[in-house]
Short mmCIF file of C-alpha atoms and ligand atoms in Angstrom, two decimals:
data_model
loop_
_atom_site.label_atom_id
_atom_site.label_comp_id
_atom_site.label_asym_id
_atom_site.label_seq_id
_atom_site.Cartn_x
_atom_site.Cartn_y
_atom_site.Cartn_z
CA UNK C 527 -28.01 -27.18 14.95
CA UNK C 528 -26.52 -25.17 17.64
CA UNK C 529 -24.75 -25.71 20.45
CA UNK C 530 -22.70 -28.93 19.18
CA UNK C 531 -19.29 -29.59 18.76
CA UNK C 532 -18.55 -30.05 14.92
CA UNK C 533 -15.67 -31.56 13.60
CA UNK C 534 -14.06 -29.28 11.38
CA UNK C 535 -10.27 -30.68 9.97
CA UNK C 536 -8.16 -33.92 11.02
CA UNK C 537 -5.74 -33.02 13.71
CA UNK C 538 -2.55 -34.37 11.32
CA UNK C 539 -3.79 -32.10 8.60
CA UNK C 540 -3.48 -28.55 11.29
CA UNK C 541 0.64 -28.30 11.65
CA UNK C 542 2.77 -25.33 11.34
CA UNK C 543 1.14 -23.25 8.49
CA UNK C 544 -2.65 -21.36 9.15
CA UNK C 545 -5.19 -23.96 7.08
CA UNK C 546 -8.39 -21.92 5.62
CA UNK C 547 -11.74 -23.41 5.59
CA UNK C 548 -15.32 -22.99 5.41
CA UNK C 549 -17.12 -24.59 7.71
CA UNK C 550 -21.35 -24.26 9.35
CA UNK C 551 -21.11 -21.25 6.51
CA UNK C 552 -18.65 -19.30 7.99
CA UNK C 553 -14.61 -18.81 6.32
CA UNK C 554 -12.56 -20.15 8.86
CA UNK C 555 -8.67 -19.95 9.20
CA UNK C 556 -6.93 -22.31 11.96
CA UNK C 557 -3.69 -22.21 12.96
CA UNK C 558 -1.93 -23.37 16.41
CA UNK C 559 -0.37 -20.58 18.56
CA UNK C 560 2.70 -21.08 20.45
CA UNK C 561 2.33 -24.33 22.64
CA UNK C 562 0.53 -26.02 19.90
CA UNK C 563 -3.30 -25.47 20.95
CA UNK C 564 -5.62 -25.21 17.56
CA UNK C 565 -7.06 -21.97 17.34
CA UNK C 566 -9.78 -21.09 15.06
CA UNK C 567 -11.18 -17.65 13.78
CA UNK C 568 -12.97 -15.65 11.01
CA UNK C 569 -10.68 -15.60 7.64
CA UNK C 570 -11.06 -12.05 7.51
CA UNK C 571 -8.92 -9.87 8.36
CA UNK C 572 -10.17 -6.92 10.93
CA UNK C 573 -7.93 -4.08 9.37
CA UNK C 574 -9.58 -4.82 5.85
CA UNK C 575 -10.71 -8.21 5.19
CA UNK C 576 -7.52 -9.89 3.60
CA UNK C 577 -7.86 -14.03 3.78
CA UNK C 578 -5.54 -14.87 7.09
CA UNK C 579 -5.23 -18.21 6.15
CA UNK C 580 -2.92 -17.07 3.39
CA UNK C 581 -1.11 -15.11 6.71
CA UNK C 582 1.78 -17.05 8.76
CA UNK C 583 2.58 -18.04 12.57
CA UNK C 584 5.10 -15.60 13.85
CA UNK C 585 5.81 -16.22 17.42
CA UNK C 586 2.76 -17.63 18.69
CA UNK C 587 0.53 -15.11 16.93
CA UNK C 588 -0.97 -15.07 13.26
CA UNK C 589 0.42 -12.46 11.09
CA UNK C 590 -1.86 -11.04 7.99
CA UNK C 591 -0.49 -11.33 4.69
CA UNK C 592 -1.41 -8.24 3.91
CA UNK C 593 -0.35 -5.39 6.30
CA UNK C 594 1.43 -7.82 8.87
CA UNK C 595 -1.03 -6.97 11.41
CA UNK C 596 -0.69 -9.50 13.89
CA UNK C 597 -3.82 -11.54 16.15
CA UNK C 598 -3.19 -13.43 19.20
CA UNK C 599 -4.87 -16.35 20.17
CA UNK C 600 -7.81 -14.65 21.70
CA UNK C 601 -8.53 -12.76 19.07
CA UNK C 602 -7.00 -8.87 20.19
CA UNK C 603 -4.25 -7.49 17.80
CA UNK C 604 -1.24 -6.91 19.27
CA UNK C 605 1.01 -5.45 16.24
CA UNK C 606 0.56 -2.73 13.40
CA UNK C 607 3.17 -2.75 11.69
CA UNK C 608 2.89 0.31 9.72
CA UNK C 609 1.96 2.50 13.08
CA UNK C 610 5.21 1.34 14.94
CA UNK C 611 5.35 -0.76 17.97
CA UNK C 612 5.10 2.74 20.31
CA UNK C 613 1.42 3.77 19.08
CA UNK C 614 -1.22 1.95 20.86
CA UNK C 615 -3.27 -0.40 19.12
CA UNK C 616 -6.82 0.71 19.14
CA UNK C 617 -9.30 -2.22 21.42
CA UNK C 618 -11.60 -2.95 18.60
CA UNK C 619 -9.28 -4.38 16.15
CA UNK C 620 -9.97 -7.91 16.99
CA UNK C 621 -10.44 -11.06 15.47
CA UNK C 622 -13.47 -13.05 15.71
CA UNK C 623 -12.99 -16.83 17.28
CA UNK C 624 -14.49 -19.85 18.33
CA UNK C 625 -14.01 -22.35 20.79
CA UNK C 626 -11.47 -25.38 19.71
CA UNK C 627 -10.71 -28.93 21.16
CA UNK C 628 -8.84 -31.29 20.13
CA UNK C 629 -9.91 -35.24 20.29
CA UNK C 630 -10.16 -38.33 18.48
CA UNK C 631 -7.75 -37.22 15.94
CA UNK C 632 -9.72 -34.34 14.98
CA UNK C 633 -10.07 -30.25 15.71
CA UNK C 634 -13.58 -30.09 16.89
CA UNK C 635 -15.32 -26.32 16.96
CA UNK C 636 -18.06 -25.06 19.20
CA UNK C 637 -20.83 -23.83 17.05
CA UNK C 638 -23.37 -22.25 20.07
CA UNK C 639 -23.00 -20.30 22.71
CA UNK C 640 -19.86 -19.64 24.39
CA UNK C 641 -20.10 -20.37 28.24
CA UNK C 642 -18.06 -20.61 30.79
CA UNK C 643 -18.47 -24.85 31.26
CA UNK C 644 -18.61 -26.32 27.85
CA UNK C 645 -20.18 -29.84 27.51
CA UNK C 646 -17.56 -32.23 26.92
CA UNK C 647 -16.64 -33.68 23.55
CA UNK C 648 -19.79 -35.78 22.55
CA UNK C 649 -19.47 -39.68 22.51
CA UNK C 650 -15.88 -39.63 23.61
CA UNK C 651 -15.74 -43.18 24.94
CA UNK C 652 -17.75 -44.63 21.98
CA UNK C 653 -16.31 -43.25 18.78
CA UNK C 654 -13.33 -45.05 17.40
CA UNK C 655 -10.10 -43.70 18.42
CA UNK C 656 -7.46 -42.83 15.16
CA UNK C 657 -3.80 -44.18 15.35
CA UNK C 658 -3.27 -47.92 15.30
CA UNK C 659 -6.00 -50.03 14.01
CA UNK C 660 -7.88 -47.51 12.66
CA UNK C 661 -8.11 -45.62 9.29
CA UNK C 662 -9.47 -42.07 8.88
CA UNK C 663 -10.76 -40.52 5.14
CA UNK C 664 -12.66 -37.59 4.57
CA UNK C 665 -15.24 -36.31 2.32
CA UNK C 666 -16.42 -33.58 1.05
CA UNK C 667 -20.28 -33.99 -0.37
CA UNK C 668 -22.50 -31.22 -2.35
CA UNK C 669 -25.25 -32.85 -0.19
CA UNK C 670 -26.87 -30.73 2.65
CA UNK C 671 -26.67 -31.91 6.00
CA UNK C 672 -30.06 -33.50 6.48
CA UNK C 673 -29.81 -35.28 3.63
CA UNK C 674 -26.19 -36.94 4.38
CA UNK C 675 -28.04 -37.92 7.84
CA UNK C 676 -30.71 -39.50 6.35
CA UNK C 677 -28.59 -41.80 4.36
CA UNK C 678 -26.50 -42.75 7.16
CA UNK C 679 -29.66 -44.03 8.52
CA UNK C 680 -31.00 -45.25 5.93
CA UNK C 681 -30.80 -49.49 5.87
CA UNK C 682 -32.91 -50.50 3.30
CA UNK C 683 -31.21 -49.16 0.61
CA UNK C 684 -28.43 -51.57 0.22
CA UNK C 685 -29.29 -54.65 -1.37
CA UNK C 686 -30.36 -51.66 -4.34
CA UNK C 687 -28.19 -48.69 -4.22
CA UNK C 688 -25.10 -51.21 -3.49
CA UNK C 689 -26.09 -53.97 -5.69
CA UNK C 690 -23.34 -54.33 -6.91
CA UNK C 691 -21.63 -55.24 -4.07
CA UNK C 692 -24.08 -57.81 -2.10
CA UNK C 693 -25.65 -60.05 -4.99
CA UNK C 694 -28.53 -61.68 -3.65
CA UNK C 695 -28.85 -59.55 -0.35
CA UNK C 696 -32.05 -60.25 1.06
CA UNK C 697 -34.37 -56.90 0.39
CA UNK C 698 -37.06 -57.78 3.32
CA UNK C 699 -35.62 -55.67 6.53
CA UNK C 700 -37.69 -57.54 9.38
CA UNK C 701 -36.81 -57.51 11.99
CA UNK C 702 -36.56 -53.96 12.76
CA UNK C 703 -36.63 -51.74 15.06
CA UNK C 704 -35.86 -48.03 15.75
CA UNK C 705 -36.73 -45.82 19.71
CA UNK C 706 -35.17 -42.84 20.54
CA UNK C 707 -33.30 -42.77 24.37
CA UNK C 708 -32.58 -39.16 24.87
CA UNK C 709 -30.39 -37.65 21.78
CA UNK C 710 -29.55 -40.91 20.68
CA UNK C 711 -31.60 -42.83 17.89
CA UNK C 712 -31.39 -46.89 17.93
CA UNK C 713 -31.61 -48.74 15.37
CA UNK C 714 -31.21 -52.38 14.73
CA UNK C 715 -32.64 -54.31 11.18
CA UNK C 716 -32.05 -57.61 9.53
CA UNK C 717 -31.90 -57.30 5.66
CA UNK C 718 -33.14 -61.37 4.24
CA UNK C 719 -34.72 -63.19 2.05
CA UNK C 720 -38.52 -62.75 2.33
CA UNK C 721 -39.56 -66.28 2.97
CA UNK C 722 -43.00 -65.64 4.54
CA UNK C 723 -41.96 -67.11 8.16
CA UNK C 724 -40.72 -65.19 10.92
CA UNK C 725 -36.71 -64.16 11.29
CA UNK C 726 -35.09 -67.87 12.92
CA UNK C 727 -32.63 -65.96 14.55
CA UNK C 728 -29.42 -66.69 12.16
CA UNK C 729 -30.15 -65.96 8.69
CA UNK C 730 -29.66 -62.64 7.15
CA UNK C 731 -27.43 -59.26 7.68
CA UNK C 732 -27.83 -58.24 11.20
CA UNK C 733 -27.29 -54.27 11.29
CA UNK C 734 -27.10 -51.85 14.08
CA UNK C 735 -26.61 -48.07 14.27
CA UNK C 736 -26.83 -45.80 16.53
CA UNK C 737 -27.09 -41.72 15.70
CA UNK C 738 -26.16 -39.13 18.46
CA UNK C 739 -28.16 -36.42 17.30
CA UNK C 740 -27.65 -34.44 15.14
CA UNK C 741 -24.64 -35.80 13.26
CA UNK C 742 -22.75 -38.84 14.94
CA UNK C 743 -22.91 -42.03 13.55
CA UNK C 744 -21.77 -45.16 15.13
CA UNK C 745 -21.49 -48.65 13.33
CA UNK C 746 -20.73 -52.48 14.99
CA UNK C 747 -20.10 -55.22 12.26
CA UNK C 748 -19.77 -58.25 14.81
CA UNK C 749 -17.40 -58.19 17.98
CA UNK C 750 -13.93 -56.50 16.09
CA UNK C 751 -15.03 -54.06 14.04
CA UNK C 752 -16.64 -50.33 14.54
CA UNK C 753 -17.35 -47.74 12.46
CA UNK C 754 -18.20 -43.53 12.61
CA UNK C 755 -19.22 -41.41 10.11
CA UNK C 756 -19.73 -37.99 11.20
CA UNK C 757 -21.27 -35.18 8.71
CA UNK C 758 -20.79 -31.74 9.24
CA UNK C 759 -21.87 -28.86 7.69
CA UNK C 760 -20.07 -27.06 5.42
CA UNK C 761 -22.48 -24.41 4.33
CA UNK C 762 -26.13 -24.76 3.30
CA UNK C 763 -25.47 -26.93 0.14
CA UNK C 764 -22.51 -29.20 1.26
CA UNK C 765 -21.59 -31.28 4.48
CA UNK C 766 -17.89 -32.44 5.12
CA UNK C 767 -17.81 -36.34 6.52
CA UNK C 768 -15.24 -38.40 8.24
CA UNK C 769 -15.18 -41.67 7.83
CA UNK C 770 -13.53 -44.41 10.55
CA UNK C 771 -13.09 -47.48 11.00
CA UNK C 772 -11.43 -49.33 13.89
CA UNK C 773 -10.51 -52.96 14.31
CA UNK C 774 -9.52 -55.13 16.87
CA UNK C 775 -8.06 -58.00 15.47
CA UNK C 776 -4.73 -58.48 16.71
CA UNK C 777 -1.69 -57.05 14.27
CA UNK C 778 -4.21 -57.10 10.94
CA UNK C 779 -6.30 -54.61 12.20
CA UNK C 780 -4.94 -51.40 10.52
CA UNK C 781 -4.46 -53.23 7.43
CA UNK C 782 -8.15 -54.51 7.69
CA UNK C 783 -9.37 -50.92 8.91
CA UNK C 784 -7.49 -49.50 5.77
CA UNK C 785 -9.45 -52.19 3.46
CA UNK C 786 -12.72 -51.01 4.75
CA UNK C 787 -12.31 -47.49 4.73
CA UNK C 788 -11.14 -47.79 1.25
CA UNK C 789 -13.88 -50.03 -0.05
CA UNK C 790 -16.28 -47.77 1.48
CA UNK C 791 -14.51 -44.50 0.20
CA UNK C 792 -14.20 -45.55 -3.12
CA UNK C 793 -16.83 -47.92 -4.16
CA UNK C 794 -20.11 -47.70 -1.61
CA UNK C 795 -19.70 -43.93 -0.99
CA UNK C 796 -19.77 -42.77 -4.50
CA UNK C 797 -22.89 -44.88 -4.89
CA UNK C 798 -24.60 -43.22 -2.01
CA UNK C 799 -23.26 -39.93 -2.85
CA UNK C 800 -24.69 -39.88 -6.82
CA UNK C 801 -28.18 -40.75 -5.30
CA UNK C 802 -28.50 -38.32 -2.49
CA UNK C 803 -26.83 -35.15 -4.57
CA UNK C 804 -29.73 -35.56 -7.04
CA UNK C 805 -32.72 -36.05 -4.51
CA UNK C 806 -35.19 -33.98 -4.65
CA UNK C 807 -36.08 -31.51 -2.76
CA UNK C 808 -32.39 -31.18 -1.32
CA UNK C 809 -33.95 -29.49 1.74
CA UNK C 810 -37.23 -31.99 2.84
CA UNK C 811 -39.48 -31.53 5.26
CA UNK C 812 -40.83 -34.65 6.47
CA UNK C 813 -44.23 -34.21 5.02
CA UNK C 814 -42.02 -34.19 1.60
CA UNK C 815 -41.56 -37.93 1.93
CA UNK C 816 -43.98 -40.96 2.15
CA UNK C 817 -41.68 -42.37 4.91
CA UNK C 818 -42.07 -46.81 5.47
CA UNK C 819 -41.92 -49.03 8.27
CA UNK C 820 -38.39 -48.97 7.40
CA UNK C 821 -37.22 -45.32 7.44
CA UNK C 822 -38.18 -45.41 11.10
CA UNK C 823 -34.96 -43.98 11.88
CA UNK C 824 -34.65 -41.49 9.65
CA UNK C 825 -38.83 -40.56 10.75
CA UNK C 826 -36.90 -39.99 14.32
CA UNK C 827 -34.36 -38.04 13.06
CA UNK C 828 -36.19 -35.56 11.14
CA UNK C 829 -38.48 -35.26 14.06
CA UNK C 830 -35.74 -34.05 15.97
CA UNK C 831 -34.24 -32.06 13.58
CA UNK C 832 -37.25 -29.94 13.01
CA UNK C 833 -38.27 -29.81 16.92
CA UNK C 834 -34.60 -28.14 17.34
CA UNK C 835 -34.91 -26.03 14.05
CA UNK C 836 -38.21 -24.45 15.80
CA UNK C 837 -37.09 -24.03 19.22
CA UNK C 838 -34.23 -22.38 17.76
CA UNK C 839 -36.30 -20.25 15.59
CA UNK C 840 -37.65 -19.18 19.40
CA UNK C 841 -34.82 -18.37 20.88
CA UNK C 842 -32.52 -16.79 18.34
CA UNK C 843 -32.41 -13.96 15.98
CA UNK C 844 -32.59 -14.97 12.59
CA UNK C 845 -28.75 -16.08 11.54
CA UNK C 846 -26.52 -14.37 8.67
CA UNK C 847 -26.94 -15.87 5.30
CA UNK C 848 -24.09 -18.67 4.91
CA UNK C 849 -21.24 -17.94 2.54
CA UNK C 850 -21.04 -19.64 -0.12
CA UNK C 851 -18.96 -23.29 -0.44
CA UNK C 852 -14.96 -23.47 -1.56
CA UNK C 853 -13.26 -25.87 -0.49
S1 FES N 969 -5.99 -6.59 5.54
FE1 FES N 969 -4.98 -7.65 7.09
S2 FES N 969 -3.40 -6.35 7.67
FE2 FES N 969 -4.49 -5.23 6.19
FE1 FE2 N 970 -25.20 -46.67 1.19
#
């Protein structure tokens, strides 16, 4: 999907030393020039396609590891080594970039159009903050992108796929409901027993998520607690997701934050993760499925998805094969 800021690396993981990447199927090497400001650009190198991320930050600029060739910020190169400092450098030794912000304790990247007024970070205000209260892990999934999304949305599943973990979950999800208000996709479900009357109001799990198209995903378990999970690409066969959660409960809440994100991590995840790596196909279209009243959602969501895909289809010429996945 273009024209969305990605998340691409936790802020705390970009310090002094270039970091290389691939992410939305390009090699990526970020760094952070002189007044600490993440940059981000193409791995390869201009002069002749050494990995910069291997490279170092000599005053403000990255430095190749190869032939010391040095890149600003911006991209131009403003040292050859090898041709002295009184030669001129010639203009079209660049490096190519992308546009970086910084927010919510993670490097976010521009993957669209570069114009002059950006749109701001998305879902600033809602999305859990990091730093006190909150615990951050990431993950890195051989699951494409669609397919992470659909599980995030994806309600019904629990009292199965996580049996393990809520014996005697109710399997009926009724209530439930799912709209669409702009880019966002509602959805709110009660998983109970099936008892043949309507929902009284009390019994059950009460659920609610909300999806900012195309890969945001917020979470409320009852007044204290919130949760993200945000998927990004990482090429065509694997997304990268980071995990949140935030509490407010007064001093416990880090420790409680740290408990969930580590019970989700390491014993719901891998649950999730074993069933959607071996779905078939690993890139649906919705007439693949036999969708129910209860993949609503994920019915929205793949509506969108494929409305974008086309009008992008329109409007742009057909993108560069992605790279393929390390790390
Ligand atoms: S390949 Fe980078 S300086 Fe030669
Ligand atoms: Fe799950």
């Amino acid at each position: 999907m273009r024209d969305t800021w990605y998340p691409v690396l936790e802020s705390k993981r970009l310090g002094r030393r270039p970091v290389g990447l691939t992410r939305l199927g390009r090699r990526l090497v970020l760094w952070r020039d002189a007044q600490g400001r993440p940059v981000a650009q193409e791995a390869a190198c201009p002069h002749r396609g050494a990995d910069l991320s291997r490279g170092r930050v000599v005053n403000g600029c990255l430095e190749c590891p190869y032939h010391g060739l040095r890149f600003a910020a911006e991209g131009a190169c403003v040292r050859v080594p090898c041709d002295g400092d009184a030669r001129p450098i010639r203009a079209d030794l660049r490096v190519k970039g992308y546009v970086v912000r910084e927010g919510l304790g993670l490097v976010w990247l521009w993957w669209g159009e570069e114009r002059e007024e950006l749109s701001p970070l998305p879902w600033s205000q809602e999305l859990p903050e990091a730093g006190a209260g909150a615990c951050t892990a990431t993950l890195t999934w051989n699951v494409p992108f669609a397919r992470v999304m659909e599980g995030n949305l994806d309600l019904h599943h629990f009292p199965f796929a996580h049996r393990r973990w809520a014996p005697g979950m109710g399997t009926l999800l009724d209530p439930y409901t799912a709209r669409l208000e702009g880019d966002v996709i509602h959805t709110r479900g009660v998983l109970r027993e099936d008892d043949g009357k309507p929902w009284n109001g009390r019994s059950g799990f009460v659920a609610e998520i909300r999806v900012l198209f195309p890969h945001l995903v917020l979470l409320h378990f009852g007044e204290l607690t919130r949760a993200m999970a945000v998927a990004t690409p990482i090429d065509a066969e694997n997304t990268w997701v980071v995990f949140r959660y935030r509490s407010g409960l007064p001093l416990l809440g880090g420790l409680v934050a740290w408990f969930l994100v580590r019970t989700e991590v390491r014993l719901i995840q891998p649950e999730d993760y074993a069933l959607l790596r071996d779905s078939e196909p690993r890139h649906p279209a919705r007439e693949d499925f036999h969708l129910v009243r209860a993949d609503a959602g994920i019915a929205l969501w793949y509506r969108l998805y494929e409305r974008r895909l086309e009008a992008q289809r329109r409007t742009l010429p057909p993108a560069p094969a992605p790279t393929a996945a390390s790390g």
